[in-house]
Amino acid sequence: MSARDIALLMQKLDVEGVVRRTPIHEKDNMRSAGRDEHYFSVGRDALRNILISMVEARLFKVQRILDFPSGYGRVTRWLRAGFPEAEIHVGDIWTDAVKWAATEFRADIIEGNKDFSARFDVQYDVIFCGSLLTHLPAPMGLKLLDFLRSQLSVGGIALVSACGRKNLEWERTHFNEKVFETPERLAELTRVYESGRYAFAPYPGQTDYGRSFTPIPWFHDYVVSNPGIVMTRFSERAWDDNQDLLVLKRIS
């Protein structure tokens, strides 16, 4: 399926029209003042990547989807429009946001925990995990991937966004002293990333939450150590021309 085919499919489903009629919660911090078009485009791009990844993974029937973390539904609204008959689940540590998104977009809520140790009887054909690994240290990142893998149905796919080369370059030119302290520390994180290792800097006063930069060799090592999954796609800057996207498919 080409990019044109996907655009035509979304047009046929009137995805754009459906989404434009959905409200945006006033507390949605993914929405910047005066940037509604960008807000919508990020969700649209998530759906586009899901459709592309489905074709590449030979996944042609979707009955159950998980948006995790969902927030106030920046992506969920596109999932509901693109898969109107699917069962959609949402999850996030922001309780009010999840409740609102579930009500607004006909979704069910999953109750997880911060260390990703919870497991659910339900399994998913598609999981979209945007902007979560991007904030975790490596041990928590592994636990997140384990959680996503365990919740996939056989043949199902998980899309996971990660920060990469573009994000490191942006941080270099828009240096954030509160997070990286010194340019030398950011340079060291860049060297770690370029060596194929997971690079992480905690936010001030925290240990398990900050900024992470994840190279493809780290993902490759994870897949090799888990033979029940395969990597069907890794695309730099695939989501919003910003974050990289990894796609895992469960094969057994």
Short mmCIF file of C-alpha atoms in Angstrom, two decimals:
data_model
loop_
_atom_site.label_atom_id
_atom_site.label_comp_id
_atom_site.label_asym_id
_atom_site.label_seq_id
_atom_site.Cartn_x
_atom_site.Cartn_y
_atom_site.Cartn_z
CA MET A 1 0.00 0.00 0.00
CA SER A 2 1.49 3.30 -1.09
CA ALA A 3 1.26 6.62 0.71
CA ARG A 4 -1.39 7.62 -1.84
CA ASP A 5 -3.40 4.46 -1.12
CA ILE A 6 -3.32 5.20 2.59
CA ALA A 7 -4.40 8.80 2.00
CA LEU A 8 -7.30 7.58 -0.13
CA LEU A 9 -8.30 5.06 2.53
CA MET A 10 -8.36 7.75 5.20
CA GLN A 11 -10.38 9.97 2.87
CA LYS A 12 -12.87 7.17 2.20
CA LEU A 13 -13.35 6.65 5.93
CA ASP A 14 -13.79 10.42 6.33
CA VAL A 15 -11.22 10.20 9.10
CA GLU A 16 -10.35 13.88 8.84
CA GLY A 17 -13.96 14.95 8.94
CA VAL A 18 -14.74 12.78 11.95
CA VAL A 19 -11.72 14.01 13.89
CA ARG A 20 -12.39 17.66 13.14
CA ARG A 21 -15.76 17.27 14.83
CA THR A 22 -14.23 15.99 18.06
CA PRO A 23 -13.54 18.36 20.96
CA ILE A 24 -10.13 19.02 22.49
CA HIS A 25 -10.06 19.15 26.28
CA GLU A 26 -9.06 22.53 27.67
CA LYS A 27 -6.45 20.89 29.93
CA ASP A 28 -4.80 18.88 27.15
CA ASN A 29 -1.14 19.90 27.51
CA MET A 30 -0.30 18.37 24.12
CA ARG A 31 -2.19 21.27 22.56
CA SER A 32 -0.24 24.50 22.27
CA ALA A 33 -2.04 27.81 21.96
CA GLY A 34 -2.67 28.66 18.33
CA ARG A 35 -1.32 25.31 17.11
CA ASP A 36 -4.45 23.21 16.68
CA GLU A 37 -3.34 22.22 13.18
CA HIS A 38 -0.14 20.72 14.56
CA TYR A 39 -2.07 18.98 17.34
CA PHE A 40 -4.28 17.28 14.77
CA SER A 41 -1.39 16.50 12.43
CA VAL A 42 0.49 14.56 15.14
CA GLY A 43 -2.49 12.29 15.68
CA ARG A 44 -3.04 11.94 11.95
CA ASP A 45 0.59 10.91 11.51
CA ALA A 46 0.21 8.26 14.22
CA LEU A 47 -2.69 6.69 12.30
CA ARG A 48 -0.76 6.91 9.03
CA ASN A 49 2.17 5.07 10.61
CA ILE A 50 -0.15 2.42 12.03
CA LEU A 51 -1.65 1.75 8.60
CA ILE A 52 1.79 1.57 6.98
CA SER A 53 3.04 -0.75 9.70
CA MET A 54 -0.02 -3.01 9.37
CA VAL A 55 0.70 -3.52 5.69
CA GLU A 56 4.37 -4.23 6.31
CA ALA A 57 3.47 -6.72 9.07
CA ARG A 58 0.70 -8.33 6.97
CA LEU A 59 -1.88 -7.43 9.58
CA PHE A 60 -5.19 -6.90 7.82
CA LYS A 61 -7.77 -7.29 10.60
CA VAL A 62 -7.83 -5.18 13.74
CA GLN A 63 -10.32 -5.94 16.48
CA ARG A 64 -8.64 -4.48 19.56
CA ILE A 65 -6.30 -1.47 19.97
CA LEU A 66 -4.42 0.01 22.93
CA ASP A 67 -3.35 3.67 23.06
CA PHE A 68 -0.79 3.86 25.87
CA PRO A 69 -0.22 6.47 27.17
CA SER A 70 -3.33 8.14 25.80
CA GLY A 71 -3.53 11.44 27.63
CA TYR A 72 -6.60 13.36 26.51
CA GLY A 73 -6.79 11.48 23.22
CA ARG A 74 -4.50 13.24 20.79
CA VAL A 75 -4.03 9.89 19.04
CA THR A 76 -7.12 8.10 20.36
CA ARG A 77 -9.49 10.32 18.38
CA TRP A 78 -7.75 9.23 15.16
CA LEU A 79 -7.86 5.58 16.16
CA ARG A 80 -11.60 5.80 16.76
CA ALA A 81 -12.16 7.52 13.42
CA GLY A 82 -9.89 5.11 11.52
CA PHE A 83 -11.18 1.95 13.20
CA PRO A 84 -14.82 2.78 14.02
CA GLU A 85 -15.76 -0.82 14.88
CA ALA A 86 -12.66 -1.74 16.88
CA GLU A 87 -12.50 -2.12 20.64
CA ILE A 88 -10.15 0.58 21.89
CA HIS A 89 -8.48 0.72 25.29
CA VAL A 90 -6.70 3.72 26.81
CA GLY A 91 -4.30 4.03 29.70
CA ASP A 92 -2.31 6.79 31.40
CA ILE A 93 -1.23 7.94 34.84
CA TRP A 94 -3.41 11.03 34.33
CA THR A 95 -6.71 9.69 35.66
CA ASP A 96 -8.87 12.62 34.59
CA ALA A 97 -7.42 12.57 31.09
CA VAL A 98 -8.05 8.85 30.64
CA LYS A 99 -11.61 9.10 31.90
CA TRP A 100 -12.35 11.93 29.51
CA ALA A 101 -10.76 10.21 26.51
CA ALA A 102 -12.58 6.96 27.28
CA THR A 103 -15.94 8.70 27.42
CA GLU A 104 -15.37 10.90 24.38
CA PHE A 105 -13.94 8.22 22.08
CA ARG A 106 -15.87 5.11 23.17
CA ALA A 107 -12.87 3.45 24.80
CA ASP A 108 -12.26 1.27 27.84
CA ILE A 109 -9.68 2.09 30.50
CA ILE A 110 -6.83 -0.18 31.52
CA GLU A 111 -5.46 0.21 35.04
CA GLY A 112 -1.70 -0.25 34.91
CA ASN A 113 1.10 0.66 37.28
CA LYS A 114 4.23 2.74 36.94
CA ASP A 115 6.66 -0.19 36.82
CA PHE A 116 4.74 -1.95 33.99
CA SER A 117 4.45 -5.15 36.02
CA ALA A 118 0.67 -5.42 35.56
CA ARG A 119 -0.59 -7.91 32.99
CA PHE A 120 -4.07 -8.13 31.51
CA ASP A 121 -6.05 -11.03 30.11
CA VAL A 122 -6.90 -8.98 27.03
CA GLN A 123 -4.47 -8.85 24.10
CA TYR A 124 -4.21 -6.33 21.30
CA ASP A 125 -3.80 -6.37 17.53
CA VAL A 126 -2.31 -2.87 17.57
CA ILE A 127 -0.61 -0.97 20.39
CA PHE A 128 0.52 2.61 19.93
CA CYS A 129 3.01 3.79 22.56
CA GLY A 130 4.00 7.38 21.85
CA SER A 131 6.32 9.57 23.94
CA LEU A 132 6.79 7.19 26.87
CA LEU A 133 10.04 5.33 26.24
CA THR A 134 11.42 8.78 25.47
CA HIS A 135 11.33 9.59 29.20
CA LEU A 136 12.50 6.34 30.81
CA PRO A 137 15.88 4.95 31.92
CA ALA A 138 17.02 1.75 30.22
CA PRO A 139 15.81 -0.75 32.88
CA MET A 140 12.33 0.77 32.80
CA GLY A 141 12.46 0.86 29.01
CA LEU A 142 13.03 -2.89 28.98
CA LYS A 143 10.10 -3.40 31.33
CA LEU A 144 7.92 -1.28 29.07
CA LEU A 145 8.83 -3.37 26.02
CA ASP A 146 8.18 -6.56 28.01
CA PHE A 147 4.74 -5.23 28.94
CA LEU A 148 3.88 -4.31 25.35
CA ARG A 149 5.13 -7.66 24.05
CA SER A 150 3.07 -9.57 26.60
CA GLN A 151 -0.12 -7.74 25.64
CA LEU A 152 0.15 -8.34 21.88
CA SER A 153 -1.92 -10.97 20.17
CA VAL A 154 -0.01 -13.33 17.87
CA GLY A 155 0.37 -11.40 14.63
CA GLY A 156 -0.21 -8.10 16.43
CA ILE A 157 2.08 -5.08 16.29
CA ALA A 158 3.33 -2.49 18.77
CA LEU A 159 4.53 0.91 17.59
CA VAL A 160 6.95 2.55 20.03
CA SER A 161 8.33 6.05 19.57
CA ALA A 162 11.88 6.93 20.61
CA CYS A 163 14.15 9.96 20.53
CA GLY A 164 17.13 9.74 18.22
CA ARG A 165 19.58 11.77 16.18
CA LYS A 166 17.25 14.64 15.36
CA ASN A 167 16.29 15.08 19.00
CA LEU A 168 19.92 15.11 20.14
CA GLU A 169 20.73 17.76 17.56
CA TRP A 170 17.75 19.83 18.70
CA GLU A 171 18.92 19.60 22.31
CA ARG A 172 22.40 20.71 21.26
CA THR A 173 21.06 23.83 19.54
CA HIS A 174 18.39 24.54 22.20
CA PHE A 175 20.44 23.60 25.25
CA ASN A 176 18.41 22.96 28.42
CA GLU A 177 20.67 23.51 31.40
CA LYS A 178 18.06 22.24 33.88
CA VAL A 179 18.05 18.78 32.27
CA PHE A 180 21.56 18.35 30.90
CA GLU A 181 23.47 20.66 33.28
CA THR A 182 26.44 21.22 30.96
CA PRO A 183 27.11 20.95 27.20
CA GLU A 184 29.77 18.37 28.07
CA ARG A 185 27.19 16.12 29.69
CA LEU A 186 24.95 16.34 26.63
CA ALA A 187 27.98 15.55 24.46
CA GLU A 188 28.65 12.45 26.57
CA LEU A 189 25.03 11.32 26.16
CA THR A 190 25.44 11.79 22.42
CA ARG A 191 28.58 9.61 22.45
CA VAL A 192 26.72 6.92 24.39
CA TYR A 193 23.89 6.99 21.83
CA GLU A 194 26.28 6.91 18.88
CA SER A 195 28.03 3.88 20.39
CA GLY A 196 24.74 1.97 20.17
CA ARG A 197 23.83 2.25 23.83
CA TYR A 198 20.78 3.67 25.56
CA ALA A 199 21.39 7.25 26.74
CA PHE A 200 19.38 8.75 29.61
CA ALA A 201 19.40 11.95 31.65
CA PRO A 202 16.96 12.28 34.59
CA TYR A 203 14.97 15.42 35.19
CA PRO A 204 16.12 17.45 38.23
CA GLY A 205 15.17 15.73 41.48
CA GLN A 206 14.11 12.51 39.75
CA THR A 207 15.77 9.20 38.99
CA ASP A 208 13.32 7.28 36.81
CA TYR A 209 11.97 10.04 34.59
CA GLY A 210 13.81 12.33 32.21
CA ARG A 211 15.04 12.26 28.60
CA SER A 212 16.19 9.15 26.77
CA PHE A 213 17.77 8.60 23.35
CA THR A 214 17.51 5.09 21.97
CA PRO A 215 19.59 3.75 19.04
CA ILE A 216 18.55 0.86 16.84
CA PRO A 217 21.26 -1.55 18.15
CA TRP A 218 19.61 -1.42 21.58
CA PHE A 219 16.29 -2.40 20.05
CA HIS A 220 18.00 -5.09 17.98
CA ASP A 221 19.51 -6.63 21.10
CA TYR A 222 16.06 -6.71 22.71
CA VAL A 223 14.51 -8.47 19.73
CA VAL A 224 17.33 -11.03 19.54
CA SER A 225 16.79 -11.89 23.21
CA ASN A 226 13.05 -12.38 22.65
CA PRO A 227 12.55 -14.85 19.77
CA GLY A 228 8.76 -14.57 19.93
CA ILE A 229 8.89 -11.13 18.30
CA VAL A 230 10.42 -9.58 15.20
CA MET A 231 11.22 -6.02 14.24
CA THR A 232 9.19 -5.26 11.14
CA ARG A 233 10.11 -1.60 10.95
CA PHE A 234 12.46 1.02 12.33
CA SER A 235 12.08 4.45 10.80
CA GLU A 236 13.90 7.59 11.88
CA ARG A 237 11.82 10.74 12.35
CA ALA A 238 8.73 8.80 11.27
CA TRP A 239 6.35 10.38 13.76
CA ASP A 240 5.73 14.07 13.14
CA ASP A 241 9.15 14.28 11.43
CA ASN A 242 10.47 14.19 14.98
CA GLN A 243 10.59 10.91 16.91
CA ASP A 244 11.80 7.58 15.55
CA LEU A 245 9.38 4.65 15.37
CA LEU A 246 10.06 1.00 16.19
CA VAL A 247 7.48 -1.63 15.20
CA LEU A 248 7.48 -5.02 16.92
CA LYS A 249 5.38 -7.94 15.70
CA ARG A 250 4.56 -10.92 17.88
CA ILE A 251 5.03 -14.16 15.94
CA SER A 252 4.50 -16.72 18.70
#
